[in-house]
Short mmCIF file of C-alpha atoms in Angstrom, two decimals:
data_model
loop_
_atom_site.label_atom_id
_atom_site.label_comp_id
_atom_site.label_asym_id
_atom_site.label_seq_id
_atom_site.Cartn_x
_atom_site.Cartn_y
_atom_site.Cartn_z
CA MET A 1 -52.08 -47.71 -25.56
CA THR A 2 -50.73 -50.47 -24.26
CA ARG A 3 -50.51 -51.15 -20.63
CA ARG A 4 -46.78 -50.52 -20.24
CA LEU A 5 -46.93 -47.62 -22.30
CA ALA A 6 -49.57 -45.92 -20.21
CA LYS A 7 -47.17 -46.98 -16.47
CA GLU A 8 -44.26 -44.91 -18.62
CA LYS A 9 -46.14 -42.04 -18.90
CA GLU A 10 -47.74 -42.24 -15.13
CA PHE A 11 -44.29 -42.16 -14.03
CA ILE A 12 -43.20 -39.70 -16.22
CA VAL A 13 -46.11 -37.06 -14.71
CA ALA A 14 -45.00 -38.54 -11.59
CA ARG A 15 -42.25 -37.29 -11.69
CA ARG A 16 -42.78 -33.84 -12.99
CA ALA A 17 -45.12 -33.52 -10.57
CA ASN A 18 -41.97 -33.31 -7.78
CA GLN A 19 -39.98 -30.67 -10.03
CA SER A 20 -39.66 -27.18 -9.63
CA LEU A 21 -41.78 -25.14 -11.96
CA GLU A 22 -38.02 -23.73 -13.35
CA HIS A 23 -37.09 -27.04 -13.82
CA ILE A 24 -39.69 -27.89 -15.99
CA LEU A 25 -39.81 -25.02 -18.17
CA THR A 26 -35.67 -25.29 -18.31
CA ASP A 27 -36.57 -29.05 -19.58
CA LEU A 28 -39.35 -28.02 -22.34
CA ASN A 29 -37.87 -25.04 -23.22
CA GLY A 30 -40.91 -23.01 -22.11
CA SER A 31 -41.47 -20.18 -20.06
CA THR A 32 -44.21 -18.27 -18.74
CA LEU A 33 -44.50 -15.59 -21.58
CA ALA A 34 -46.14 -16.83 -24.52
CA LEU A 35 -44.49 -17.95 -27.12
CA THR A 36 -43.10 -15.58 -30.07
CA ASP A 37 -44.14 -15.82 -33.46
CA ASP A 38 -40.85 -17.54 -34.99
CA ASP A 39 -40.93 -19.89 -31.75
CA ALA A 40 -44.19 -20.86 -33.09
CA ILE A 41 -43.90 -21.53 -36.17
CA GLU A 42 -40.82 -23.89 -35.11
CA ARG A 43 -42.63 -26.13 -33.10
CA LEU A 44 -45.29 -25.76 -35.48
CA GLY A 45 -42.92 -27.55 -38.58
CA GLN A 46 -41.06 -29.99 -35.33
CA TYR A 47 -44.42 -31.35 -33.83
CA GLY A 48 -47.25 -30.53 -36.28
CA ILE A 49 -50.23 -29.10 -35.46
CA ASN A 50 -52.26 -29.44 -32.43
CA GLY A 51 -55.39 -31.85 -33.35
CA VAL A 52 -57.46 -34.37 -31.80
CA ALA A 53 -56.84 -37.72 -34.49
CA HIS A 54 -59.84 -39.51 -35.62
CA GLU A 55 -60.79 -42.64 -36.58
CA LYS A 56 -61.30 -43.09 -39.95
CA LYS A 57 -65.44 -44.41 -39.89
CA PRO A 58 -65.72 -47.77 -41.46
CA HIS A 59 -67.74 -48.06 -44.94
CA ALA A 60 -71.34 -47.60 -44.47
CA LEU A 61 -72.05 -50.92 -46.48
CA MET A 62 -69.83 -52.48 -42.91
CA GLN A 63 -71.65 -50.41 -40.68
CA LEU A 64 -75.09 -52.25 -41.79
CA ILE A 65 -72.91 -55.56 -41.94
CA THR A 66 -72.57 -55.29 -38.34
CA ALA A 67 -75.37 -53.50 -37.01
CA PHE A 68 -76.65 -57.15 -37.75
CA HIS A 69 -74.17 -58.56 -36.06
CA ASN A 70 -76.32 -58.94 -32.17
CA PRO A 71 -76.96 -61.89 -30.10
CA PHE A 72 -80.88 -60.74 -29.92
CA ILE A 73 -81.45 -60.96 -33.51
CA TYR A 74 -79.55 -64.29 -33.46
CA GLN A 75 -81.73 -65.32 -30.98
CA GLY A 76 -84.96 -63.93 -32.52
CA GLU A 77 -84.25 -65.69 -35.63
CA SER A 78 -83.77 -68.56 -33.90
CA VAL A 79 -87.03 -68.27 -32.39
CA ASN A 80 -88.64 -67.35 -35.75
CA PHE A 81 -87.02 -70.89 -37.24
CA LEU A 82 -88.58 -72.92 -33.98
CA LEU A 83 -91.79 -71.81 -34.64
CA LYS A 84 -91.98 -72.64 -38.56
CA ASN A 85 -90.23 -75.50 -38.69
CA PHE A 86 -91.81 -77.15 -35.59
CA ARG A 87 -95.38 -78.26 -34.15
CA PHE A 88 -95.79 -77.44 -30.35
CA ASP A 89 -98.95 -78.25 -30.19
CA GLU A 90 -100.54 -81.14 -28.74
#
């Protein structure tokens, strides 16, 4: 979410906090009673299901490749290379 969008949402919430319950319910076409079946079906068609959107997992091969993108592995390989290719004894 961008900062601008977050600020806009924060502003909307702050504005709603100062309004009366009756005013908010009128604005949102709501009530303190449960929705009727017809209202629920209409809102389902208008807004879709009330669910959490999940990101698609990367392909297993990409997960394996990115698992090796780690500075500790690079450091270990560098030390291994130095030890194999250079003599440090006197």
